[in-house]
PDB file of C-alpha atoms and ligand atoms in Angstrom:
ATOM      1  CA  MET A   1     -22.843  -8.555   4.228  1.00  0.00           C
ATOM      2  CA  ILE A   2     -21.541 -11.287   6.482  1.00  0.00           C
ATOM      3  CA  THR A   3     -18.830 -10.474   9.009  1.00  0.00           C
ATOM      4  CA  ILE A   4     -16.555 -13.347   9.996  1.00  0.00           C
ATOM      5  CA  LYS A   5     -13.748 -13.234  12.533  1.00  0.00           C
ATOM      6  CA  SER A   6     -12.683 -16.869  12.539  1.00  0.00           C
ATOM      7  CA  PRO A   7     -10.219 -17.868   9.784  1.00  0.00           C
ATOM      8  CA  GLN A   8     -11.640 -21.409   9.881  1.00  0.00           C
ATOM      9  CA  LYS A   9     -15.231 -20.236   9.338  1.00  0.00           C
ATOM     10  CA  ALA A  10     -14.152 -17.823   6.611  1.00  0.00           C
ATOM     11  CA  ARG A  11     -12.299 -20.606   4.828  1.00  0.00           C
ATOM     12  CA  GLN A  12     -15.327 -22.932   4.973  1.00  0.00           C
ATOM     13  CA  LEU A  13     -17.805 -20.373   3.670  1.00  0.00           C
ATOM     14  CA  ILE A  14     -15.480 -19.146   0.949  1.00  0.00           C
ATOM     15  CA  ALA A  15     -14.639 -22.674  -0.218  1.00  0.00           C
ATOM     16  CA  LYS A  16     -18.380 -23.369  -0.674  1.00  0.00           C
ATOM     17  CA  THR A  17     -18.744 -20.164  -2.679  1.00  0.00           C
ATOM     18  CA  LYS A  18     -15.744 -20.993  -4.814  1.00  0.00           C
ATOM     19  CA  ALA A  19     -17.123 -24.455  -5.515  1.00  0.00           C
ATOM     20  CA  LYS A  20     -20.072 -22.802  -7.251  1.00  0.00           C
ATOM     21  CA  GLY A  21     -17.628 -21.457  -9.819  1.00  0.00           C
ATOM     22  CA  LEU A  22     -17.928 -17.838  -8.700  1.00  0.00           C
ATOM     23  CA  CYS A  23     -15.080 -15.375  -9.238  1.00  0.00           C
ATOM     24  CA  LEU A  24     -13.721 -14.247  -5.838  1.00  0.00           C
ATOM     25  CA  GLY A  25     -12.370 -10.721  -5.479  1.00  0.00           C
ATOM     26  CA  PHE A  26     -10.310  -9.747  -2.426  1.00  0.00           C
ATOM     27  CA  VAL A  27      -9.281  -6.342  -1.076  1.00  0.00           C
ATOM     28  CA  PRO A  28      -7.000  -6.480   1.979  1.00  0.00           C
ATOM     29  CA  THR A  29      -7.006  -3.346   4.168  1.00  0.00           C
ATOM     30  CA  MET A  30      -6.123  -2.126   7.644  1.00  0.00           C
ATOM     31  CA  GLY A  31      -9.432  -0.247   7.899  1.00  0.00           C
ATOM     32  CA  ALA A  32     -10.092   3.461   8.591  1.00  0.00           C
ATOM     33  CA  LEU A  33     -11.366   3.369   5.048  1.00  0.00           C
ATOM     34  CA  HIS A  34     -11.068   6.366   2.734  1.00  0.00           C
ATOM     35  CA  ARG A  35     -11.724   6.998  -0.954  1.00  0.00           C
ATOM     36  CA  GLY A  36      -8.454   5.275  -1.884  1.00  0.00           C
ATOM     37  CA  HIS A  37      -9.700   2.017  -0.361  1.00  0.00           C
ATOM     38  CA  LEU A  38     -13.146   2.546  -1.854  1.00  0.00           C
ATOM     39  CA  SER A  39     -11.706   2.862  -5.351  1.00  0.00           C
ATOM     40  CA  LEU A  40     -10.212  -0.629  -4.990  1.00  0.00           C
ATOM     41  CA  ILE A  41     -13.440  -1.985  -3.531  1.00  0.00           C
ATOM     42  CA  ARG A  42     -15.551  -0.527  -6.358  1.00  0.00           C
ATOM     43  CA  LYS A  43     -13.308  -1.942  -9.048  1.00  0.00           C
ATOM     44  CA  ALA A  44     -13.281  -5.307  -7.291  1.00  0.00           C
ATOM     45  CA  ARG A  45     -17.076  -5.204  -6.895  1.00  0.00           C
ATOM     46  CA  ALA A  46     -17.484  -4.625 -10.627  1.00  0.00           C
ATOM     47  CA  GLU A  47     -15.165  -7.490 -11.547  1.00  0.00           C
ATOM     48  CA  SER A  48     -16.057 -10.237  -9.074  1.00  0.00           C
ATOM     49  CA  ASP A  49     -19.114 -12.321  -8.209  1.00  0.00           C
ATOM     50  CA  PHE A  50     -18.237 -12.543  -4.529  1.00  0.00           C
ATOM     51  CA  LEU A  51     -16.275  -9.763  -2.870  1.00  0.00           C
ATOM     52  CA  ILE A  52     -14.265 -10.191   0.308  1.00  0.00           C
ATOM     53  CA  VAL A  53     -12.683  -7.248   2.148  1.00  0.00           C
ATOM     54  CA  SER A  54     -10.415  -7.814   5.122  1.00  0.00           C
ATOM     55  CA  ILE A  55      -9.770  -5.347   7.906  1.00  0.00           C
ATOM     56  CA  PHE A  56      -6.749  -6.287   9.975  1.00  0.00           C
ATOM     57  CA  VAL A  57      -4.235  -3.947  11.565  1.00  0.00           C
ATOM     58  CA  ASN A  58      -1.345  -6.337  11.161  1.00  0.00           C
ATOM     59  CA  PRO A  59       0.996  -6.082  14.177  1.00  0.00           C
ATOM     60  CA  LEU A  60       3.791  -7.886  12.335  1.00  0.00           C
ATOM     61  CA  GLN A  61       4.256  -5.111   9.785  1.00  0.00           C
ATOM     62  CA  PHE A  62       4.778  -2.352  12.373  1.00  0.00           C
ATOM     63  CA  GLY A  63       8.183  -1.661  13.883  1.00  0.00           C
ATOM     64  CA  PRO A  64       8.524  -1.445  17.702  1.00  0.00           C
ATOM     65  CA  LYS A  65       8.564   2.376  17.595  1.00  0.00           C
ATOM     66  CA  GLU A  66       5.821   2.718  15.009  1.00  0.00           C
ATOM     67  CA  ASP A  67       2.157   3.629  15.351  1.00  0.00           C
ATOM     68  CA  PHE A  68       0.499   0.205  15.776  1.00  0.00           C
ATOM     69  CA  ARG A  69      -1.280   1.225  18.984  1.00  0.00           C
ATOM     70  CA  LYS A  70      -2.567   4.545  17.793  1.00  0.00           C
ATOM     71  CA  TYR A  71      -3.340   3.467  14.214  1.00  0.00           C
ATOM     72  CA  PRO A  72      -6.939   4.648  13.552  1.00  0.00           C
ATOM     73  CA  ARG A  73      -9.584   1.973  14.087  1.00  0.00           C
ATOM     74  CA  LYS A  74     -13.099   2.806  12.886  1.00  0.00           C
ATOM     75  CA  ILE A  75     -14.870  -0.483  12.495  1.00  0.00           C
ATOM     76  CA  LYS A  76     -18.407   0.896  12.846  1.00  0.00           C
ATOM     77  CA  GLN A  77     -17.907   3.483  10.119  1.00  0.00           C
ATOM     78  CA  ASP A  78     -16.003   0.988   7.960  1.00  0.00           C
ATOM     79  CA  ARG A  79     -18.755  -1.612   8.196  1.00  0.00           C
ATOM     80  CA  ALA A  80     -21.304   0.964   7.061  1.00  0.00           C
ATOM     81  CA  SER A  81     -19.118   1.908   4.059  1.00  0.00           C
ATOM     82  CA  LEU A  82     -18.587  -1.730   3.087  1.00  0.00           C
ATOM     83  CA  LEU A  83     -22.302  -2.422   3.350  1.00  0.00           C
ATOM     84  CA  LYS A  84     -22.993   0.516   1.050  1.00  0.00           C
ATOM     85  CA  GLU A  85     -20.450  -0.740  -1.482  1.00  0.00           C
ATOM     86  CA  GLY A  86     -22.168  -4.132  -1.650  1.00  0.00           C
ATOM     87  CA  VAL A  87     -19.323  -6.156  -0.150  1.00  0.00           C
ATOM     88  CA  ASP A  88     -20.315  -9.797   0.443  1.00  0.00           C
ATOM     89  CA  LEU A  89     -17.958 -10.752   3.236  1.00  0.00           C
ATOM     90  CA  LEU A  90     -15.965  -8.741   5.751  1.00  0.00           C
ATOM     91  CA  PHE A  91     -13.099 -10.790   7.158  1.00  0.00           C
ATOM     92  CA  PHE A  92     -12.179  -9.152  10.471  1.00  0.00           C
ATOM     93  CA  PRO A  93      -9.929 -11.523  12.400  1.00  0.00           C
ATOM     94  CA  GLU A  94      -8.382 -11.061  15.829  1.00  0.00           C
ATOM     95  CA  SER A  95      -4.626 -10.909  16.000  1.00  0.00           C
ATOM     96  CA  ALA A  96      -4.436 -14.102  18.081  1.00  0.00           C
ATOM     97  CA  ALA A  97      -6.270 -16.063  15.395  1.00  0.00           C
ATOM     98  CA  ILE A  98      -3.773 -14.989  12.737  1.00  0.00           C
ATOM     99  CA  TYR A  99      -0.666 -15.309  14.911  1.00  0.00           C
ATOM    100  CA  PRO A 100      -1.197 -18.172  17.352  1.00  0.00           C
ATOM    101  CA  GLU A 101       1.308 -18.243  20.181  1.00  0.00           C
ATOM    102  CA  GLY A 102       4.555 -19.855  19.216  1.00  0.00           C
ATOM    103  CA  ALA A 103       4.177 -19.170  15.494  1.00  0.00           C
ATOM    104  CA  SER A 104       7.623 -19.497  13.945  1.00  0.00           C
ATOM    105  CA  VAL A 105       7.054 -19.597  10.196  1.00  0.00           C
ATOM    106  CA  PHE A 106       7.235 -16.312   8.319  1.00  0.00           C
ATOM    107  CA  VAL A 107       7.464 -15.283   4.689  1.00  0.00           C
ATOM    108  CA  TYR A 108      10.354 -13.153   3.577  1.00  0.00           C
ATOM    109  CA  GLU A 109      11.022 -11.709   0.136  1.00  0.00           C
ATOM    110  CA  ASP A 110      14.751 -11.389  -0.263  1.00  0.00           C
ATOM    111  CA  ARG A 111      15.494  -8.693  -2.861  1.00  0.00           C
ATOM    112  CA  LEU A 112      12.730  -6.182  -3.537  1.00  0.00           C
ATOM    113  CA  SER A 113      12.124  -5.794   0.220  1.00  0.00           C
ATOM    114  CA  LYS A 114      15.602  -4.412   0.825  1.00  0.00           C
ATOM    115  CA  VAL A 115      15.149  -0.983  -0.746  1.00  0.00           C
ATOM    116  CA  LEU A 116      12.875   2.050  -0.221  1.00  0.00           C
ATOM    117  CA  CYS A 117      10.443   1.475   2.662  1.00  0.00           C
ATOM    118  CA  GLY A 118      11.987  -1.919   3.383  1.00  0.00           C
ATOM    119  CA  LYS A 119      15.271  -0.246   4.208  1.00  0.00           C
ATOM    120  CA  SER A 120      13.701   2.353   6.491  1.00  0.00           C
ATOM    121  CA  ARG A 121      11.249  -0.062   8.076  1.00  0.00           C
ATOM    122  CA  PRO A 122      13.132  -3.323   8.753  1.00  0.00           C
ATOM    123  CA  GLY A 123      10.726  -6.246   9.004  1.00  0.00           C
ATOM    124  CA  HIS A 124       7.840  -4.334   7.454  1.00  0.00           C
ATOM    125  CA  PHE A 125       7.614  -6.417   4.289  1.00  0.00           C
ATOM    126  CA  LYS A 126       8.175  -9.645   6.209  1.00  0.00           C
ATOM    127  CA  GLY A 127       4.994  -8.695   8.073  1.00  0.00           C
ATOM    128  CA  VAL A 128       3.159  -7.789   4.882  1.00  0.00           C
ATOM    129  CA  SER A 129       4.262 -10.936   3.010  1.00  0.00           C
ATOM    130  CA  THR A 130       3.444 -13.227   5.924  1.00  0.00           C
ATOM    131  CA  VAL A 131      -0.036 -11.858   6.486  1.00  0.00           C
ATOM    132  CA  LEU A 132      -0.849 -11.886   2.783  1.00  0.00           C
ATOM    133  CA  VAL A 133       0.216 -15.504   2.392  1.00  0.00           C
ATOM    134  CA  LYS A 134      -2.018 -16.356   5.339  1.00  0.00           C
ATOM    135  CA  PHE A 135      -4.942 -14.441   3.851  1.00  0.00           C
ATOM    136  CA  PHE A 136      -4.377 -15.945   0.398  1.00  0.00           C
ATOM    137  CA  ASN A 137      -4.390 -19.421   1.960  1.00  0.00           C
ATOM    138  CA  ILE A 138      -7.592 -18.734   3.885  1.00  0.00           C
ATOM    139  CA  ILE A 139      -9.429 -16.939   1.084  1.00  0.00           C
ATOM    140  CA  ASN A 140      -7.913 -18.305  -2.125  1.00  0.00           C
ATOM    141  CA  PRO A 141      -9.177 -15.377  -4.212  1.00  0.00           C
ATOM    142  CA  ASP A 142      -9.120 -15.232  -8.004  1.00  0.00           C
ATOM    143  CA  ILE A 143      -8.168 -11.554  -8.053  1.00  0.00           C
ATOM    144  CA  ALA A 144      -6.624  -9.402  -5.294  1.00  0.00           C
ATOM    145  CA  TYR A 145      -6.550  -5.610  -5.491  1.00  0.00           C
ATOM    146  CA  PHE A 146      -3.848  -3.251  -4.240  1.00  0.00           C
ATOM    147  CA  GLY A 147      -3.123   0.471  -4.555  1.00  0.00           C
ATOM    148  CA  GLN A 148      -0.181   2.091  -6.326  1.00  0.00           C
ATOM    149  CA  LYS A 149       0.110   4.240  -3.203  1.00  0.00           C
ATOM    150  CA  ASP A 150       2.134   1.379  -1.723  1.00  0.00           C
ATOM    151  CA  TYR A 151       3.942   0.687  -4.975  1.00  0.00           C
ATOM    152  CA  GLN A 152       6.729  -1.430  -3.496  1.00  0.00           C
ATOM    153  CA  GLN A 153       4.151  -3.592  -1.742  1.00  0.00           C
ATOM    154  CA  GLY A 154       2.467  -4.250  -5.098  1.00  0.00           C
ATOM    155  CA  VAL A 155       5.737  -5.316  -6.729  1.00  0.00           C
ATOM    156  CA  ILE A 156       6.525  -7.629  -3.805  1.00  0.00           C
ATOM    157  CA  VAL A 157       3.044  -9.179  -3.830  1.00  0.00           C
ATOM    158  CA  LYS A 158       3.332  -9.906  -7.546  1.00  0.00           C
ATOM    159  CA  LYS A 159       6.682 -11.586  -6.945  1.00  0.00           C
ATOM    160  CA  LEU A 160       5.327 -13.525  -3.988  1.00  0.00           C
ATOM    161  CA  VAL A 161       2.421 -14.838  -6.061  1.00  0.00           C
ATOM    162  CA  ALA A 162       4.764 -15.828  -8.903  1.00  0.00           C
ATOM    163  CA  ASP A 163       7.469 -17.403  -6.725  1.00  0.00           C
ATOM    164  CA  LEU A 164       5.075 -19.295  -4.426  1.00  0.00           C
ATOM    165  CA  ASN A 165       2.837 -20.553  -7.280  1.00  0.00           C
ATOM    166  CA  TYR A 166      -0.386 -18.864  -6.247  1.00  0.00           C
ATOM    167  CA  ASN A 167      -3.052 -18.770  -8.925  1.00  0.00           C
ATOM    168  CA  ILE A 168      -4.130 -15.219  -8.071  1.00  0.00           C
ATOM    169  CA  LYS A 169      -4.263 -12.221 -10.380  1.00  0.00           C
ATOM    170  CA  ILE A 170      -2.848  -9.106  -8.730  1.00  0.00           C
ATOM    171  CA  LYS A 171      -4.234  -5.761  -9.830  1.00  0.00           C
ATOM    172  CA  ILE A 172      -2.627  -2.443  -8.892  1.00  0.00           C
ATOM    173  CA  LEU A 173      -4.922   0.589  -9.094  1.00  0.00           C
ATOM    174  CA  PRO A 174      -4.050   4.307  -9.285  1.00  0.00           C
ATOM    175  CA  ILE A 175      -3.448   6.576  -6.303  1.00  0.00           C
ATOM    176  CA  ILE A 176      -6.483   8.554  -5.148  1.00  0.00           C
ATOM    177  CA  ARG A 177      -5.600  12.040  -3.922  1.00  0.00           C
ATOM    178  CA  GLU A 178      -7.089  14.827  -1.828  1.00  0.00           C
ATOM    179  CA  ASP A 179      -7.955  18.119  -3.577  1.00  0.00           C
ATOM    180  CA  ASP A 180      -4.465  19.445  -2.796  1.00  0.00           C
ATOM    181  CA  ASN A 181      -2.938  16.267  -4.312  1.00  0.00           C
ATOM    182  CA  LEU A 182      -1.888  14.687  -1.018  1.00  0.00           C
ATOM    183  CA  ALA A 183      -2.198  10.927  -1.509  1.00  0.00           C
ATOM    184  CA  MET A 184      -5.073   9.648   0.627  1.00  0.00           C
ATOM    185  CA  SER A 185      -3.926   7.631   3.621  1.00  0.00           C
ATOM    186  CA  SER A 186      -5.416   6.487   6.911  1.00  0.00           C
ATOM    187  CA  ARG A 187      -2.423   8.230   8.519  1.00  0.00           C
ATOM    188  CA  ASN A 188      -3.404  11.669   7.173  1.00  0.00           C
ATOM    189  CA  VAL A 189      -5.629  12.124  10.239  1.00  0.00           C
ATOM    190  CA  TYR A 190      -2.424  12.573  12.260  1.00  0.00           C
ATOM    191  CA  LEU A 191      -1.649  15.808  10.364  1.00  0.00           C
ATOM    192  CA  ASP A 192      -2.761  19.142  11.805  1.00  0.00           C
ATOM    193  CA  ASP A 193      -3.457  22.115   9.520  1.00  0.00           C
ATOM    194  CA  LYS A 194       0.167  23.274   9.452  1.00  0.00           C
ATOM    195  CA  ALA A 195       1.504  19.804   8.740  1.00  0.00           C
ATOM    196  CA  ARG A 196      -1.133  19.383   6.094  1.00  0.00           C
ATOM    197  CA  ILE A 197       0.140  22.436   4.245  1.00  0.00           C
ATOM    198  CA  LYS A 198       3.720  21.196   4.562  1.00  0.00           C
ATOM    199  CA  SER A 199       2.697  17.846   3.114  1.00  0.00           C
ATOM    200  CA  ARG A 200       2.012  19.450  -0.277  1.00  0.00           C
ATOM    201  CA  CYS A 201       5.749  19.507  -0.936  1.00  0.00           C
ATOM    202  CA  ILE A 202       5.704  15.758  -1.574  1.00  0.00           C
ATOM    203  CA  TYR A 203       3.489  15.862  -4.624  1.00  0.00           C
ATOM    204  CA  GLN A 204       5.079  19.137  -5.756  1.00  0.00           C
ATOM    205  CA  SER A 205       8.463  17.395  -5.832  1.00  0.00           C
ATOM    206  CA  LEU A 206       7.027  14.518  -7.876  1.00  0.00           C
ATOM    207  CA  ALA A 207       5.368  16.947 -10.285  1.00  0.00           C
ATOM    208  CA  LEU A 208       8.685  18.793 -10.630  1.00  0.00           C
ATOM    209  CA  ALA A 209      10.434  15.534 -11.527  1.00  0.00           C
ATOM    210  CA  ARG A 210       7.765  14.747 -14.102  1.00  0.00           C
ATOM    211  CA  ASN A 211       8.175  18.185 -15.696  1.00  0.00           C
ATOM    212  CA  LEU A 212      11.945  17.889 -15.818  1.00  0.00           C
ATOM    213  CA  ILE A 213      11.683  14.484 -17.471  1.00  0.00           C
ATOM    214  CA  ARG A 214       9.134  15.778 -19.967  1.00  0.00           C
ATOM    215  CA  LYS A 215      11.598  18.494 -20.867  1.00  0.00           C
ATOM    216  CA  GLY A 216      14.158  15.828 -21.655  1.00  0.00           C
ATOM    217  CA  ARG A 217      16.164  15.525 -18.432  1.00  0.00           C
ATOM    218  CA  ARG A 218      17.378  11.987 -17.765  1.00  0.00           C
ATOM    219  CA  ASP A 219      20.098  12.325 -15.115  1.00  0.00           C
ATOM    220  CA  THR A 220      18.544  10.911 -11.932  1.00  0.00           C
ATOM    221  CA  ASP A 221      21.066  12.441  -9.483  1.00  0.00           C
ATOM    222  CA  LYS A 222      20.315  15.945 -10.706  1.00  0.00           C
ATOM    223  CA  ILE A 223      16.556  15.394 -10.697  1.00  0.00           C
ATOM    224  CA  ILE A 224      16.757  14.053  -7.124  1.00  0.00           C
ATOM    225  CA  LEU A 225      18.813  17.100  -6.134  1.00  0.00           C
ATOM    226  CA  GLU A 226      16.177  19.468  -7.534  1.00  0.00           C
ATOM    227  CA  MET A 227      13.418  17.533  -5.778  1.00  0.00           C
ATOM    228  CA  THR A 228      15.359  17.746  -2.514  1.00  0.00           C
ATOM    229  CA  GLN A 229      15.887  21.478  -2.936  1.00  0.00           C
ATOM    230  CA  LEU A 230      12.199  22.021  -3.644  1.00  0.00           C
ATOM    231  CA  ILE A 231      11.165  20.106  -0.503  1.00  0.00           C
ATOM    232  CA  ARG A 232      13.737  21.945   1.634  1.00  0.00           C
ATOM    233  CA  SER A 233      12.574  25.319   0.285  1.00  0.00           C
ATOM    234  CA  LYS A 234       8.902  24.615   1.115  1.00  0.00           C
ATOM    235  CA  ALA A 235       8.993  23.038   4.523  1.00  0.00           C
ATOM    236  CA  ARG A 236      11.159  21.833   7.390  1.00  0.00           C
ATOM    237  CA  VAL A 237      10.565  18.134   7.100  1.00  0.00           C
ATOM    238  CA  LYS A 238      12.734  15.066   7.468  1.00  0.00           C
ATOM    239  CA  ILE A 239      13.381  13.369   4.145  1.00  0.00           C
ATOM    240  CA  ASP A 240      13.542   9.595   4.475  1.00  0.00           C
ATOM    241  CA  TYR A 241      14.237   8.948   0.790  1.00  0.00           C
ATOM    242  CA  ILE A 242      13.821  10.347  -2.690  1.00  0.00           C
ATOM    243  CA  GLN A 243      14.575   7.657  -5.247  1.00  0.00           C
ATOM    244  CA  ILE A 244      14.316   7.031  -8.961  1.00  0.00           C
ATOM    245  CA  LEU A 245      14.274   3.324  -9.750  1.00  0.00           C
ATOM    246  CA  ASP A 246      13.434   0.876 -12.487  1.00  0.00           C
ATOM    247  CA  ALA A 247       9.736   0.289 -11.771  1.00  0.00           C
ATOM    248  CA  ASN A 248       9.934  -3.494 -12.214  1.00  0.00           C
ATOM    249  CA  SER A 249      13.224  -4.474 -10.597  1.00  0.00           C
ATOM    250  CA  LEU A 250      13.393  -1.566  -8.088  1.00  0.00           C
ATOM    251  CA  THR A 251      17.062  -1.118  -8.950  1.00  0.00           C
ATOM    252  CA  LYS A 252      18.701   2.307  -9.133  1.00  0.00           C
ATOM    253  CA  LEU A 253      18.860   4.140 -12.429  1.00  0.00           C
ATOM    254  CA  ASN A 254      21.553   6.614 -13.335  1.00  0.00           C
ATOM    255  CA  LEU A 255      19.698   7.639 -16.463  1.00  0.00           C
ATOM    256  CA  ILE A 256      15.945   7.394 -16.779  1.00  0.00           C
ATOM    257  CA  ASN A 257      14.952   4.736 -19.235  1.00  0.00           C
ATOM    258  CA  GLY A 258      11.720   2.717 -19.652  1.00  0.00           C
ATOM    259  CA  LYS A 259       9.130   2.298 -16.886  1.00  0.00           C
ATOM    260  CA  THR A 260      10.441   4.424 -14.018  1.00  0.00           C
ATOM    261  CA  LEU A 261       9.357   4.769 -10.389  1.00  0.00           C
ATOM    262  CA  ILE A 262       9.888   8.079  -8.619  1.00  0.00           C
ATOM    263  CA  ALA A 263       9.240   7.566  -4.929  1.00  0.00           C
ATOM    264  CA  VAL A 264       9.364   9.891  -1.940  1.00  0.00           C
ATOM    265  CA  ALA A 265       9.053   9.259   1.798  1.00  0.00           C
ATOM    266  CA  ILE A 266       9.210  12.046   4.366  1.00  0.00           C
ATOM    267  CA  TYR A 267       8.418  12.581   8.001  1.00  0.00           C
ATOM    268  CA  ILE A 268       6.350  15.580   9.035  1.00  0.00           C
ATOM    269  CA  ASP A 269       6.184  15.905  12.829  1.00  0.00           C
ATOM    270  CA  ASN A 270       7.010  12.181  13.093  1.00  0.00           C
ATOM    271  CA  VAL A 271       4.231  11.190  10.681  1.00  0.00           C
ATOM    272  CA  ARG A 272       5.658   9.162   7.829  1.00  0.00           C
ATOM    273  CA  LEU A 273       4.144   9.927   4.427  1.00  0.00           C
ATOM    274  CA  ILE A 274       4.903   8.197   1.128  1.00  0.00           C
ATOM    275  CA  ASP A 275       3.974   8.947  -2.457  1.00  0.00           C
ATOM    276  CA  ASN A 276       5.127   8.051  -5.944  1.00  0.00           C
ATOM    277  CA  ILE A 277       4.568   8.413  -9.657  1.00  0.00           C
ATOM    278  CA  ILE A 278       5.358   6.103 -12.551  1.00  0.00           C
ATOM    279  CA  ILE A 279       6.716   7.561 -15.744  1.00  0.00           C
ATOM    280  CA  ASN A 280       7.161   5.705 -18.995  1.00  0.00           C
ATOM    281  CA  VAL A 281      10.107   6.989 -20.960  1.00  0.00           C
ATOM    282  CA  LYS A 282      10.585   5.449 -24.392  1.00  0.00           C
ATOM    283  CA  LYS A 283      13.819   3.495 -24.603  1.00  0.00           C
TER     284      LYS A 283
HETATM  285  P1  LIG B   1      -3.994   0.006   3.987  1.00  0.00           P
HETATM  286  O1  LIG B   1      -5.314  -0.003   4.676  1.00  0.00           O
HETATM  287  O2  LIG B   1      -3.205   1.264   4.189  1.00  0.00           O
HETATM  288  O3  LIG B   1      -3.189  -1.254   4.217  1.00  0.00           O
HETATM  289  O4  LIG B   1      -4.317   0.004   2.428  1.00  0.00           O
HETATM  290  C1  LIG B   1      -5.093  -1.036   1.842  1.00  0.00           C
HETATM  291  C2  LIG B   1      -4.960  -0.947   0.346  1.00  0.00           C
HETATM  292  O5  LIG B   1      -5.443   0.329  -0.103  1.00  0.00           O
HETATM  293  C3  LIG B   1      -3.491  -1.041  -0.126  1.00  0.00           C
HETATM  294  O6  LIG B   1      -3.429  -1.853  -1.280  1.00  0.00           O
HETATM  295  C4  LIG B   1      -3.153   0.387  -0.422  1.00  0.00           C
HETATM  296  O7  LIG B   1      -2.144   0.533  -1.407  1.00  0.00           O
HETATM  297  C5  LIG B   1      -4.475   0.931  -0.929  1.00  0.00           C
HETATM  298  N1  LIG B   1      -4.511   2.386  -0.801  1.00  0.00           N
HETATM  299  C6  LIG B   1      -4.221   3.121   0.308  1.00  0.00           C
HETATM  300  N2  LIG B   1      -4.291   4.435   0.035  1.00  0.00           N
HETATM  301  C7  LIG B   1      -4.623   4.539  -1.276  1.00  0.00           C
HETATM  302  C8  LIG B   1      -4.836   5.644  -2.160  1.00  0.00           C
HETATM  303  N3  LIG B   1      -4.713   6.890  -1.752  1.00  0.00           N
HETATM  304  N4  LIG B   1      -5.179   5.382  -3.431  1.00  0.00           N
HETATM  305  C9  LIG B   1      -5.290   4.088  -3.865  1.00  0.00           C
HETATM  306  N5  LIG B   1      -5.113   3.013  -3.086  1.00  0.00           N
HETATM  307  C10 LIG B   1      -4.772   3.227  -1.811  1.00  0.00           C
END
């Protein structure tokens, strides 16, 4: 595995590889790798001739009061995992190389970014979109892999690729969970044992929604109310949002119909956790 920090050097090496007609797979990450990341990397490894993984804790996608400074960084461990997975190139740039001083061009998606996490984290998706456009320009992959864990991110990336004419296939892979169903996340290390037990209410609320829908319930307000009550009854946590949206347009549904996103974000002791499920209800 080659590790490259310089965007220029990465671009040169990758362009040579691409010229040989090889299929380039790309998995962008912020590191502190867990089994969720590894599931993307394994799928990408199986489907591409040359596999690039990036590790970059992107300052632009963190709000001023968020956890950029304390976000876990485990490059030694991560490198060992990537080596084991047979990754060809680790792109590990410095912040200054990605955001040179005076940078004033950013990428902003104007509709899908305004709901869910975009509403609670102003500027977050501007940061995500900008860094991904930069990475797509440097790497020019054939396929890029993302997790359903960050469902809204996946929808925005697909729109970005379509609207900005990138020739990149975007694949969204399922959420990998801990044994107690907590969605794996690099941020789970912030949770102590008590918080960890509280966190179970997120998936329990999603499972409740799924059961209600299976039983024929379609009224989103009432389902959201029951989810809220379940969370409140299990743990004292701060609910950021519980939403039921059309999974493609991310618009609100009054009645569940078609491909539906049920998404939850809560804070436990100031740690923000998100999770979601997709349910297909026949129209
Ligand atoms: P991050 O390092 O948090 O930016 O995540 C890098 C990629 O891994 C994103 O596409 C995430 O959606 C994906 N990812 C994170 N956690 C999981 C998980 N539990 N299951 C599947 N994919 C995940």
